[in-house]
PDB file of C-alpha atoms and ligand atoms in Angstrom:
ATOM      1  CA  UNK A 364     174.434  64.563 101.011  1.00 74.00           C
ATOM      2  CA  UNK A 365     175.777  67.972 100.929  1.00 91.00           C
ATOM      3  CA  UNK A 366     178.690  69.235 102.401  1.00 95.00           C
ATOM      4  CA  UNK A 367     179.268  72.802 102.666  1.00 97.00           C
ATOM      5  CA  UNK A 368     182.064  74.836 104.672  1.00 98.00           C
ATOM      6  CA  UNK A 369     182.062  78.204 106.027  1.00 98.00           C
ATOM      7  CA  UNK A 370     185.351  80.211 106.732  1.00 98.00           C
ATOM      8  CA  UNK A 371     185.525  83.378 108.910  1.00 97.00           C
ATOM      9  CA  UNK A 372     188.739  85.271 108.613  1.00 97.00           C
ATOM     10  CA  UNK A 373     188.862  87.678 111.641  1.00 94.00           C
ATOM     11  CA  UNK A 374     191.263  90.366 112.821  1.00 91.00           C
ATOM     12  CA  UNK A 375     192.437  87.461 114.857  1.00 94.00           C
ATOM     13  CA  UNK A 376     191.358  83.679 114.633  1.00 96.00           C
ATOM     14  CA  UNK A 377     190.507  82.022 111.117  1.00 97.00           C
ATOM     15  CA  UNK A 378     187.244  79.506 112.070  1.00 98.00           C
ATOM     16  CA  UNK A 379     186.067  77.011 109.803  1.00 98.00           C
ATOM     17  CA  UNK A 380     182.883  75.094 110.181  1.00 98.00           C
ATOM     18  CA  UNK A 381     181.726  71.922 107.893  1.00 98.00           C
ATOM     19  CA  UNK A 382     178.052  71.426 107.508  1.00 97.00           C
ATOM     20  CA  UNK A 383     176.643  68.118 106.236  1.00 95.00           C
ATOM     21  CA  UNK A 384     172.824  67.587 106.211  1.00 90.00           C
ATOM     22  CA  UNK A 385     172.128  70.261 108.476  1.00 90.00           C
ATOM     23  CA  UNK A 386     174.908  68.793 111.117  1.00 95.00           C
ATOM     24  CA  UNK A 387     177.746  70.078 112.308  1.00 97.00           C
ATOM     25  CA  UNK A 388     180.690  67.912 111.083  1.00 97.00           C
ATOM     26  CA  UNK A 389     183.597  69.250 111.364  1.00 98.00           C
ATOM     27  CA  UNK A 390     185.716  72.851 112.866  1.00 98.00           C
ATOM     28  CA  UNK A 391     188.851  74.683 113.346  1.00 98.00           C
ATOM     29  CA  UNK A 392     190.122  77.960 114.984  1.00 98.00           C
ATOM     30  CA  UNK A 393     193.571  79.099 114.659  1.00 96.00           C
ATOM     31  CA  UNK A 394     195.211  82.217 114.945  1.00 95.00           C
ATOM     32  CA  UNK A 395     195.931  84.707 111.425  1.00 95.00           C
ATOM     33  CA  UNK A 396     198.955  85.806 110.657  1.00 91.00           C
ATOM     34  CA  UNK A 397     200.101  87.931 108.081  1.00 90.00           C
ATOM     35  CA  UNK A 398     199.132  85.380 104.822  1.00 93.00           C
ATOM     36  CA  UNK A 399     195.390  85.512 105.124  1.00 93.00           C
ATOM     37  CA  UNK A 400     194.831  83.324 101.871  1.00 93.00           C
ATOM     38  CA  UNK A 401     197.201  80.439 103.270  1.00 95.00           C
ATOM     39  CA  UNK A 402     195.283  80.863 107.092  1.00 96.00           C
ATOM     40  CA  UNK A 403     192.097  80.135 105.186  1.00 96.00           C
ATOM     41  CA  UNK A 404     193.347  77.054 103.413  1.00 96.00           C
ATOM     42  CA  UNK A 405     194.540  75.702 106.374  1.00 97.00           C
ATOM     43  CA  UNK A 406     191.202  76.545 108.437  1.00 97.00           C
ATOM     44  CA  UNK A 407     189.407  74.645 105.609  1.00 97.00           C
ATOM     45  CA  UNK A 408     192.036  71.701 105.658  1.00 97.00           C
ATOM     46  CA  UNK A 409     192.111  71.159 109.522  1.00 98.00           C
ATOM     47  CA  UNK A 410     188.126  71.160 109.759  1.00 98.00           C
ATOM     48  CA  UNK A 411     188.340  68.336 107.035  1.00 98.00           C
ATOM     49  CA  UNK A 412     191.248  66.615 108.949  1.00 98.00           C
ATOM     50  CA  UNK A 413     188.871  66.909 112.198  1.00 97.00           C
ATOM     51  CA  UNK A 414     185.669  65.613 110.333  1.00 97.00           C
ATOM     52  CA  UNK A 415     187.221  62.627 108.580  1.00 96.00           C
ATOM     53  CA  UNK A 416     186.331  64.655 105.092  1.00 95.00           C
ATOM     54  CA  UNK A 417     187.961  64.714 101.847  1.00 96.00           C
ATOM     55  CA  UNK A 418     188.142  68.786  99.998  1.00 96.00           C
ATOM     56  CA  UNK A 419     186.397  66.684  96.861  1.00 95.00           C
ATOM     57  CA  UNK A 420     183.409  66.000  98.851  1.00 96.00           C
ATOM     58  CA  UNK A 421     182.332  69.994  99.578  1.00 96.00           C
ATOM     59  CA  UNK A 422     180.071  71.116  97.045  1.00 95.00           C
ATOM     60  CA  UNK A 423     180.633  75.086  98.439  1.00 96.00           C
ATOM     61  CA  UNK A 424     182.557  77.228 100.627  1.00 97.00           C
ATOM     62  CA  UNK A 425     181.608  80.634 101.333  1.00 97.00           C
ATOM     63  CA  UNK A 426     184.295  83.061 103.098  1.00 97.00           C
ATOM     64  CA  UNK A 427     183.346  85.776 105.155  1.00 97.00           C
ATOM     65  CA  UNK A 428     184.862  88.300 108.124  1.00 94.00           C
ATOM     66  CA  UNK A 429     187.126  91.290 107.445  1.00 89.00           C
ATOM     67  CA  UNK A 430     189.457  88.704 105.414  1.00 89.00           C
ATOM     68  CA  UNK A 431     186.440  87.109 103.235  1.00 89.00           C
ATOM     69  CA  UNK A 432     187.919  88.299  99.783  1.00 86.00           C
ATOM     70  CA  UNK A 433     191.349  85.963 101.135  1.00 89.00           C
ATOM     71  CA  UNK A 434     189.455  82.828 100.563  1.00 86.00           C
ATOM     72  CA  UNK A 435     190.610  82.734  97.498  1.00 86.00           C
ATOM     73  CA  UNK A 436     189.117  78.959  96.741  1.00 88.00           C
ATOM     74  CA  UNK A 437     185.563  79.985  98.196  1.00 88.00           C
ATOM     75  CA  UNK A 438     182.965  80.632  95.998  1.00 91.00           C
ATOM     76  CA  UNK A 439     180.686  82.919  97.698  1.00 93.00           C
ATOM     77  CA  UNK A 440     181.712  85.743 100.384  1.00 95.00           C
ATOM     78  CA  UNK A 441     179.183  87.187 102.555  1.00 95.00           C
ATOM     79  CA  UNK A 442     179.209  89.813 105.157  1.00 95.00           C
ATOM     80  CA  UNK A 443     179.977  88.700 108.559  1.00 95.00           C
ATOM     81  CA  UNK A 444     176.734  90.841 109.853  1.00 97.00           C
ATOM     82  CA  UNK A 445     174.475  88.378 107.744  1.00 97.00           C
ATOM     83  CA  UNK A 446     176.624  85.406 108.970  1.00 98.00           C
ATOM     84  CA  UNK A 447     176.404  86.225 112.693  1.00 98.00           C
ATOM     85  CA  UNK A 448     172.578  86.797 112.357  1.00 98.00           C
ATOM     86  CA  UNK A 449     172.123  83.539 110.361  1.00 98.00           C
ATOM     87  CA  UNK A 450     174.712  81.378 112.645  1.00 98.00           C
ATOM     88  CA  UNK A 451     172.698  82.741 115.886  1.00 98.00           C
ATOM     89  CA  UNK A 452     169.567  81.922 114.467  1.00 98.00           C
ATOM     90  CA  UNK A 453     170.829  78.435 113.485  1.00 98.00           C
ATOM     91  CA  UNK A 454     172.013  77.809 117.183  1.00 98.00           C
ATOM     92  CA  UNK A 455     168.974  79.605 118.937  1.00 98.00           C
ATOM     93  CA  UNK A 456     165.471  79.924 116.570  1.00 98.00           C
ATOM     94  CA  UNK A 457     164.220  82.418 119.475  1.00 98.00           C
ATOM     95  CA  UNK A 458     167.341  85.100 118.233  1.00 98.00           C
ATOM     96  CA  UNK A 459     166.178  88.814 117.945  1.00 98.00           C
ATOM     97  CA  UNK A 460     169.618  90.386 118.937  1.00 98.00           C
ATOM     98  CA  UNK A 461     172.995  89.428 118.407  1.00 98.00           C
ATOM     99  CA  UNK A 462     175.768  90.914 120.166  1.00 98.00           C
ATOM    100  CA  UNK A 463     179.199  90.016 118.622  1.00 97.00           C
ATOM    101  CA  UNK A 464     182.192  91.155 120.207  1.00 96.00           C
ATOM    102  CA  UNK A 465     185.331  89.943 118.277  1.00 94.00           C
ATOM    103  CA  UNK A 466     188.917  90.602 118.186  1.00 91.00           C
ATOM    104  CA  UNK A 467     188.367  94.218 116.647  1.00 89.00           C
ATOM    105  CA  UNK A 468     184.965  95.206 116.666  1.00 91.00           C
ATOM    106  CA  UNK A 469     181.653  95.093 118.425  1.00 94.00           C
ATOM    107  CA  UNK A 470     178.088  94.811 116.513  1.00 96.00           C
ATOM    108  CA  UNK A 471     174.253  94.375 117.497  1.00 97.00           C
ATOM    109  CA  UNK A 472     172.138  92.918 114.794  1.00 98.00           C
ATOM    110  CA  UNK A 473     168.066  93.063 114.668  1.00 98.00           C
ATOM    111  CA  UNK A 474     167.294  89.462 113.571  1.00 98.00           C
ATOM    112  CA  UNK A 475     164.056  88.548 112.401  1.00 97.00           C
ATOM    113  CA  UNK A 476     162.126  85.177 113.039  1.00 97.00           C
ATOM    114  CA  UNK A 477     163.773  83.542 109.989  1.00 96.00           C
ATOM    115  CA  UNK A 478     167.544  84.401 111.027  1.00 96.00           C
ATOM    116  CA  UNK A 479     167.755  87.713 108.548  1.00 96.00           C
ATOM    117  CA  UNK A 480     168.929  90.725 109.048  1.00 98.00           C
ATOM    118  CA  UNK A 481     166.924  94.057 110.075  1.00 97.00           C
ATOM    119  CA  UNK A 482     168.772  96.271 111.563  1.00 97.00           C
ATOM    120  CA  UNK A 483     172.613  96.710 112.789  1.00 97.00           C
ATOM    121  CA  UNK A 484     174.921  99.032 114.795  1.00 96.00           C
ATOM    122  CA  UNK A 485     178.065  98.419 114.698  1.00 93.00           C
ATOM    123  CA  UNK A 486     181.616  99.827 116.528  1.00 85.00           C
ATOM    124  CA  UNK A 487     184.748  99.706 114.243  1.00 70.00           C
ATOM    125  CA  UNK A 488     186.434 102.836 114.610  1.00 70.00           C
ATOM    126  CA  UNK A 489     188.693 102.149 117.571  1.00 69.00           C
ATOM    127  CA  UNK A 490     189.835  98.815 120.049  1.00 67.00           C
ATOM    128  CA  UNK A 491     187.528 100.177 123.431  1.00 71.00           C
ATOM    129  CA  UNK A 492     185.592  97.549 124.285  1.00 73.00           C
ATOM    130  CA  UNK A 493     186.847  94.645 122.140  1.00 87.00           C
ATOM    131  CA  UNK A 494     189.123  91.397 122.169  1.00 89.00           C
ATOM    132  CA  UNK A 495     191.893  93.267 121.883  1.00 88.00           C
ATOM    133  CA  UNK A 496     191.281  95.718 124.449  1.00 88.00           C
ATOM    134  CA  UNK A 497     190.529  92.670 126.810  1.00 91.00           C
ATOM    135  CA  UNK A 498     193.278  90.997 125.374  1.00 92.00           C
ATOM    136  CA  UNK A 499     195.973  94.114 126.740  1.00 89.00           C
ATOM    137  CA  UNK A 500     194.493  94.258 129.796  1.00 89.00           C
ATOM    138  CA  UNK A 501     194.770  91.226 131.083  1.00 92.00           C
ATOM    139  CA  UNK A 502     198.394  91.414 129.971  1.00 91.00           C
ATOM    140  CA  UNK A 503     198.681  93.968 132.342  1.00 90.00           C
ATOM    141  CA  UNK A 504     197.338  91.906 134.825  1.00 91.00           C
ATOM    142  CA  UNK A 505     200.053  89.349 134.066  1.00 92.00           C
ATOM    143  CA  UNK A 506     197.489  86.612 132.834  1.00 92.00           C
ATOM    144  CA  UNK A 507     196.234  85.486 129.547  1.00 94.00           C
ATOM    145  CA  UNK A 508     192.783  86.283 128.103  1.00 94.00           C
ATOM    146  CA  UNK A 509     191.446  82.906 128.749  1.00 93.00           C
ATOM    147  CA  UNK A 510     191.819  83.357 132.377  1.00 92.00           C
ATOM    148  CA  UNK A 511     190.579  86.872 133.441  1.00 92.00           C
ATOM    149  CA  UNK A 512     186.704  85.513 132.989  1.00 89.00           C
ATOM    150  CA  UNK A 513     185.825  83.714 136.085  1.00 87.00           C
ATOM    151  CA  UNK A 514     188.109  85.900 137.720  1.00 89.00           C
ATOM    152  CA  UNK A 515     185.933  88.858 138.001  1.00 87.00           C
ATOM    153  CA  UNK A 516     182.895  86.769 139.697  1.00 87.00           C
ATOM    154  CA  UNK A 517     182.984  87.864 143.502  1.00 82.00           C
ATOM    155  CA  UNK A 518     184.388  91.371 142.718  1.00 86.00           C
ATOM    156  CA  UNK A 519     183.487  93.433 145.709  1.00 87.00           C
ATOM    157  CA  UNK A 520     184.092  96.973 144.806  1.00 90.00           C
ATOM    158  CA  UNK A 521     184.588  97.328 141.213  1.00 87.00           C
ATOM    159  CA  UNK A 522     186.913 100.437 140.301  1.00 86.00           C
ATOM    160  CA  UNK A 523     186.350 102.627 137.658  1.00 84.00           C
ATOM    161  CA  UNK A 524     187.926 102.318 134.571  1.00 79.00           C
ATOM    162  CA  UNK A 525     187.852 105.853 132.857  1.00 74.00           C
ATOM    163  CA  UNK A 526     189.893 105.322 129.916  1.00 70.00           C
ATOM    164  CA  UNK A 527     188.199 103.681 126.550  1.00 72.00           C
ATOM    165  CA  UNK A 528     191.554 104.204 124.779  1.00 74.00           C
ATOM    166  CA  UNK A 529     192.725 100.612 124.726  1.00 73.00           C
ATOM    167  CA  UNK A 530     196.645 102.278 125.444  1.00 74.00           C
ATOM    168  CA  UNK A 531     195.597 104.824 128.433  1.00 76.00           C
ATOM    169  CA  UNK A 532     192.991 101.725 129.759  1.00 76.00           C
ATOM    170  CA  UNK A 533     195.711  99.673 129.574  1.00 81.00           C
ATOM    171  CA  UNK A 534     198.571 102.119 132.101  1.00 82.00           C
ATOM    172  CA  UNK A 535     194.978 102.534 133.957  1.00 85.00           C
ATOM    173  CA  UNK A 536     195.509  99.424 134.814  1.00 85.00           C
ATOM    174  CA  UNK A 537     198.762  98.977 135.382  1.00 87.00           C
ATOM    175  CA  UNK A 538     198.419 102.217 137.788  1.00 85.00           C
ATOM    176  CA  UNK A 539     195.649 100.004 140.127  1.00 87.00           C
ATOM    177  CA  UNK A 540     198.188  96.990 140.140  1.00 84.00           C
ATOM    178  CA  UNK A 541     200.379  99.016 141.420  1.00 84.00           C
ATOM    179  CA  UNK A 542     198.089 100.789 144.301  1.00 88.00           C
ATOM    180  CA  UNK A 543     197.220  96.794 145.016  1.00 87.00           C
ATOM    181  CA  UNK A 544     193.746  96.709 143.758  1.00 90.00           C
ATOM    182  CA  UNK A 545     192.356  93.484 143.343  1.00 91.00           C
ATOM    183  CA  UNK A 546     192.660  92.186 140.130  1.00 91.00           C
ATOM    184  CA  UNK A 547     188.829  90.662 140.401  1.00 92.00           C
ATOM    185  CA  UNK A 548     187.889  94.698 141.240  1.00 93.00           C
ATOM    186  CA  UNK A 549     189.843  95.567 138.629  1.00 93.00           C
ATOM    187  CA  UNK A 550     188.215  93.276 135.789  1.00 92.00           C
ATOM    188  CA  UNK A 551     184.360  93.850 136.672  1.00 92.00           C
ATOM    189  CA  UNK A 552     185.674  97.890 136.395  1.00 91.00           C
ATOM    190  CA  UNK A 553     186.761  96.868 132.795  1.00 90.00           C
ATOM    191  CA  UNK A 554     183.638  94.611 132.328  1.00 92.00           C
ATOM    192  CA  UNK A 555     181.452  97.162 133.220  1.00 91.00           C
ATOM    193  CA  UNK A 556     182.772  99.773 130.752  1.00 89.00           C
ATOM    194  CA  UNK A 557     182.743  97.310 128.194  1.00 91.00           C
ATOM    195  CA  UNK A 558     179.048  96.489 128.895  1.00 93.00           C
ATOM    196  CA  UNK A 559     178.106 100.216 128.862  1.00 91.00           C
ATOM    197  CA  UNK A 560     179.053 100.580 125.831  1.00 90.00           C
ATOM    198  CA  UNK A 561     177.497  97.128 124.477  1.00 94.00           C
ATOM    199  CA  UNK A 562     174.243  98.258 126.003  1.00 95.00           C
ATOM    200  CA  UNK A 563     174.594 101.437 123.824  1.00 93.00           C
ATOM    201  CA  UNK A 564     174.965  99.794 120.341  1.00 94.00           C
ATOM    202  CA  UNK A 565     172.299  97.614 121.638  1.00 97.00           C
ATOM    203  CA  UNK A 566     169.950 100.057 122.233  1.00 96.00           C
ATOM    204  CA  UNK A 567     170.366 101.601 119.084  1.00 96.00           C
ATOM    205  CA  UNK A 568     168.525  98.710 116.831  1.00 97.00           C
ATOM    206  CA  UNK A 569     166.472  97.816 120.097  1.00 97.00           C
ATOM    207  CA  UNK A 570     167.279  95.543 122.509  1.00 96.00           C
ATOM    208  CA  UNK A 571     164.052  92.850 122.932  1.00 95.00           C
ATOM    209  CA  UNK A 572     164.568  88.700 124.254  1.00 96.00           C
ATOM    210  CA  UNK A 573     166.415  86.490 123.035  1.00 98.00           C
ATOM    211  CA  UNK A 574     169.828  87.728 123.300  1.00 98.00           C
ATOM    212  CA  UNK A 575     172.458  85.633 121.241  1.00 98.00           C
ATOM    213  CA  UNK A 576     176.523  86.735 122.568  1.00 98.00           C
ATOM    214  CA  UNK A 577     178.824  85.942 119.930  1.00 98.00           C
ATOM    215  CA  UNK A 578     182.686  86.342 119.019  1.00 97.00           C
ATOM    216  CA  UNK A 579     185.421  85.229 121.110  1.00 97.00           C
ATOM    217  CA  UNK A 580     184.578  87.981 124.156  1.00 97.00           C
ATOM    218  CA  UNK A 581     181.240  85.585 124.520  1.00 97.00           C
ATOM    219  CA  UNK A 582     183.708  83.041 126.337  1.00 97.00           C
ATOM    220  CA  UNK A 583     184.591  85.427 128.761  1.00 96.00           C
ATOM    221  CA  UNK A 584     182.219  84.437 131.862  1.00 96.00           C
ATOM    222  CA  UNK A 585     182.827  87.534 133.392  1.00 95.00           C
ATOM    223  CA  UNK A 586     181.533  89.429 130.696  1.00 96.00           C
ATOM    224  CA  UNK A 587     178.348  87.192 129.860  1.00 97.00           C
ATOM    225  CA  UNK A 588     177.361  87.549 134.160  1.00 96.00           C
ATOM    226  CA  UNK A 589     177.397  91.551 133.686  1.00 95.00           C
ATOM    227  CA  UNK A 590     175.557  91.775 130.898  1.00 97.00           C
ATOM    228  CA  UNK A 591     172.961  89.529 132.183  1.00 97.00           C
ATOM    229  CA  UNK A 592     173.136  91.478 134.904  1.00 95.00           C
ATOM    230  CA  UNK A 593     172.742  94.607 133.357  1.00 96.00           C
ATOM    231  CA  UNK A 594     170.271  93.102 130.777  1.00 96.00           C
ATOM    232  CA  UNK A 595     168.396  91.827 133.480  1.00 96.00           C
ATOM    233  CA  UNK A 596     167.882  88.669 131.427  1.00 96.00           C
ATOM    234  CA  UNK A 597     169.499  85.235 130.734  1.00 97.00           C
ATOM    235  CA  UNK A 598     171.328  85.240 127.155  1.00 98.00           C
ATOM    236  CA  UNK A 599     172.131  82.349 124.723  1.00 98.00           C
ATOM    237  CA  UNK A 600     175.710  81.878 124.612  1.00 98.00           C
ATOM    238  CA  UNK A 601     177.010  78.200 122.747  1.00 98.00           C
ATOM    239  CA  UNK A 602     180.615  76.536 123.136  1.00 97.00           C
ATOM    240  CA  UNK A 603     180.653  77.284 119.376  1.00 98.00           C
ATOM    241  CA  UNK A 604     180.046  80.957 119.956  1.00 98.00           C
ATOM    242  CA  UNK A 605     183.112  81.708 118.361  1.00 98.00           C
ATOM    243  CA  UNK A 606     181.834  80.317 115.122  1.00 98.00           C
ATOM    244  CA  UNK A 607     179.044  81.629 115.040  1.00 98.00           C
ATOM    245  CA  UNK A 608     180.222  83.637 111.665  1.00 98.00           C
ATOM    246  CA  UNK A 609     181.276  80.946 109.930  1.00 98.00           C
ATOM    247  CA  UNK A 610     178.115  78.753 110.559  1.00 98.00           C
ATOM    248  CA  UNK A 611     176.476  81.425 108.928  1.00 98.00           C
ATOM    249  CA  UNK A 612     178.498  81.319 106.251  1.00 98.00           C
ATOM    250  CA  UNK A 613     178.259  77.729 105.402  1.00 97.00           C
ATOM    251  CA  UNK A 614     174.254  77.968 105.697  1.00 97.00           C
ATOM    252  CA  UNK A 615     174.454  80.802 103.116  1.00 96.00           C
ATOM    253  CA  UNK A 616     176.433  78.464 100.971  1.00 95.00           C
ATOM    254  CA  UNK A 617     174.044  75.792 101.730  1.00 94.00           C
ATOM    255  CA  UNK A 618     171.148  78.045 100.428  1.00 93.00           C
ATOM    256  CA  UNK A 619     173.131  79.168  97.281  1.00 90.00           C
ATOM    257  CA  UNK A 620     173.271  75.593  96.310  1.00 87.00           C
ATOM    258  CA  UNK A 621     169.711  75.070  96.726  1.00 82.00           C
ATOM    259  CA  UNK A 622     169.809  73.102  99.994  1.00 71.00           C
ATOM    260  CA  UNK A 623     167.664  72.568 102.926  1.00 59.00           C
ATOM    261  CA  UNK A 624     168.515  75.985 105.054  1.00 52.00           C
ATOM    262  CA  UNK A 625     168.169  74.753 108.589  1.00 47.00           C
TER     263      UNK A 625
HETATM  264  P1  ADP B 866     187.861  87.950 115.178  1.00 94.80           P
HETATM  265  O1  ADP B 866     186.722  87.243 114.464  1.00 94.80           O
HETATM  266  O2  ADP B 866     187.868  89.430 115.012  1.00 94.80           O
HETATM  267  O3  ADP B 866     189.194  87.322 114.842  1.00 94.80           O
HETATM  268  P2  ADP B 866     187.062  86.488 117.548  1.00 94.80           P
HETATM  269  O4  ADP B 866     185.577  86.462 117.496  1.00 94.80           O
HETATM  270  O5  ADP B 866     187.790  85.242 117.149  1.00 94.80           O
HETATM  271  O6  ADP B 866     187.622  87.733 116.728  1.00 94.80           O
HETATM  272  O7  ADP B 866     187.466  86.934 119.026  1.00 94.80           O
HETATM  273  C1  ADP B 866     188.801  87.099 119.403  1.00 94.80           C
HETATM  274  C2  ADP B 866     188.828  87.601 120.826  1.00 94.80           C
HETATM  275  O8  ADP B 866     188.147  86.669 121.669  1.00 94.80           O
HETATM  276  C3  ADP B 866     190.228  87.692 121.400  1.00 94.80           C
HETATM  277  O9  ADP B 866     190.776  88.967 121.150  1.00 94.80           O
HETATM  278  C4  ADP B 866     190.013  87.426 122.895  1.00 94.80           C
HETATM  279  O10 ADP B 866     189.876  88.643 123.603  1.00 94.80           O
HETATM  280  C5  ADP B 866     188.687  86.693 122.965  1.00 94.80           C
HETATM  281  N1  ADP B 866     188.837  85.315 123.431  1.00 94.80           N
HETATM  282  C6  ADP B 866     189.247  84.257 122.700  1.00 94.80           C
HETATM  283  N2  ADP B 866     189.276  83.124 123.440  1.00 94.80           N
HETATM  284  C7  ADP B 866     188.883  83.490 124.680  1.00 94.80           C
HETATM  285  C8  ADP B 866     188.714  82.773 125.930  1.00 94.80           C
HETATM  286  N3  ADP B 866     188.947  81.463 126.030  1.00 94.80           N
HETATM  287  N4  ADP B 866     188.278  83.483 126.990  1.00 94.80           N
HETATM  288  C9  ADP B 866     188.027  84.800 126.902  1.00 94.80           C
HETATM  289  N5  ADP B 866     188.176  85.527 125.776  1.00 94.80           N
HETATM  290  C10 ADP B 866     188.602  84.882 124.679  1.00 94.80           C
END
């Protein structure tokens, strides 16, 4: 029986996931703050409260995302672009692309048929087109992220959201509240951008069936309808899309120690 953990420290959430004979076992997401090293103990701890597991029982933890090198007690870090392709792979054999949109970037990864890495593209230079872009905007809609998905199904005439500045997007916005523009118009405007420029990092390692979403933006309905719509194909999305990095991360783990990859 091995146990092996994987913790993702984001720009935003810390996820941990607990992998024990090829099974998911155990999870947490919680928000970072400014202690990155105490946020990853306490991902680790509350996926081992969740899972009925003792911190003597995991043989390895492997950190990874922008705050890997803050799991202090891990013993492996790894890339989150290896992680996401590995953790989609995991979820959905058939993987070739991943799309990851987290709280502070956006990447497409080439995955090959064994879940590695062949190619990548990723955005990191500014907010446009990320969780935290998403995450202002509906602010200035007056809701919270979690809500704005579903909301944009049954937009009728989507405006046009010039701005990719997250700070001019975001009195873009405000300015159509205040001409009375339906907030559902409104979101497939911002959906629409956001998929644009998806499509774009996409294309650039080729986009080719089957489609993985992954990062927190993946639970925004809204977001997964237009870029089916735009892909013109059904994509994988998983409740545990937001983990996807940190499944990764305990599979690398798992292979470090010589187990079973799945
Ligand atoms: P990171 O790894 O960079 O911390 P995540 O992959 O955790 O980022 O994604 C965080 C983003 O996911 C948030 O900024 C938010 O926009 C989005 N998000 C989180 N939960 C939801 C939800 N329930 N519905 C829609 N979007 C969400």
């Amino acid at each position: 029986m091995t146990l092996v953990a994987g913790v993702d420290i984001g720009s935003t959430t810390a996820k941990c996931i607990l992998i024990e004979n090829g099974e998911i076992v155990g999870k947490s997401l919680a928000p970072v703050g400014v202690e990155l090293v105490k946020d990853a103990e306490r991902a680790l701890s509350q996926a081992l409260t969740e899972s009925g597991r003792e911190r003597r029982e995991v043989t390895v933890v492997t950190g990874t995302g922008y705050g890997r090198f803050k799991v202090a007690f891990g013993q492996f870090t790894v890339t989150e672009i290896g992680c996401h392709a590995k953790g989609a792979h995991f979820l959905f054999p058939g993987t070739r692309v991943v799309l990851d949109i987290g709280g502070q970037d956006t990447k497409a990864i080439k995955v090959d048929p064994r879940g590695e890495v062949v190619d990548f593209a990723m955005n990191d230079k500014c907010a446009a087109g990320t969780g935290r872009f998403l995450d202002v905007c509906a602010g200035a809609l007056g809701y919270d992220v979690s809500e704005i998905g579903a909301l944009s199904l049954g937009a009728r005439h989507p405006v046009k959201v010039t701005n990719t500045c997250t700070v001019f997007a975001e009195s873009e916005v405000t300015s159509y509240v205040a001409r009375g523009k339906d907030p559902k118009d409104i979101l497939a405007g911002l959906y629409g951008g956001i998929v644009s420029r998806s499509l774009s990092l996409m294309q650039r390692v080729g986009v080719e069936p089957e489609v993985t979403f992954t990062g927190g933006v993946s639970k925004n309905e809204g977001m997964v309808r237009t870029l089916e719509h735009r892909l013109v194909l059904k994509i994988n999305v998983s409740p545990l899309s937001q983990y996807v990095g940190a499944i990764g991360a305990a599979l690398y783990g798992l292979e470090r120690v010589g187990g079973i990859p799945a």
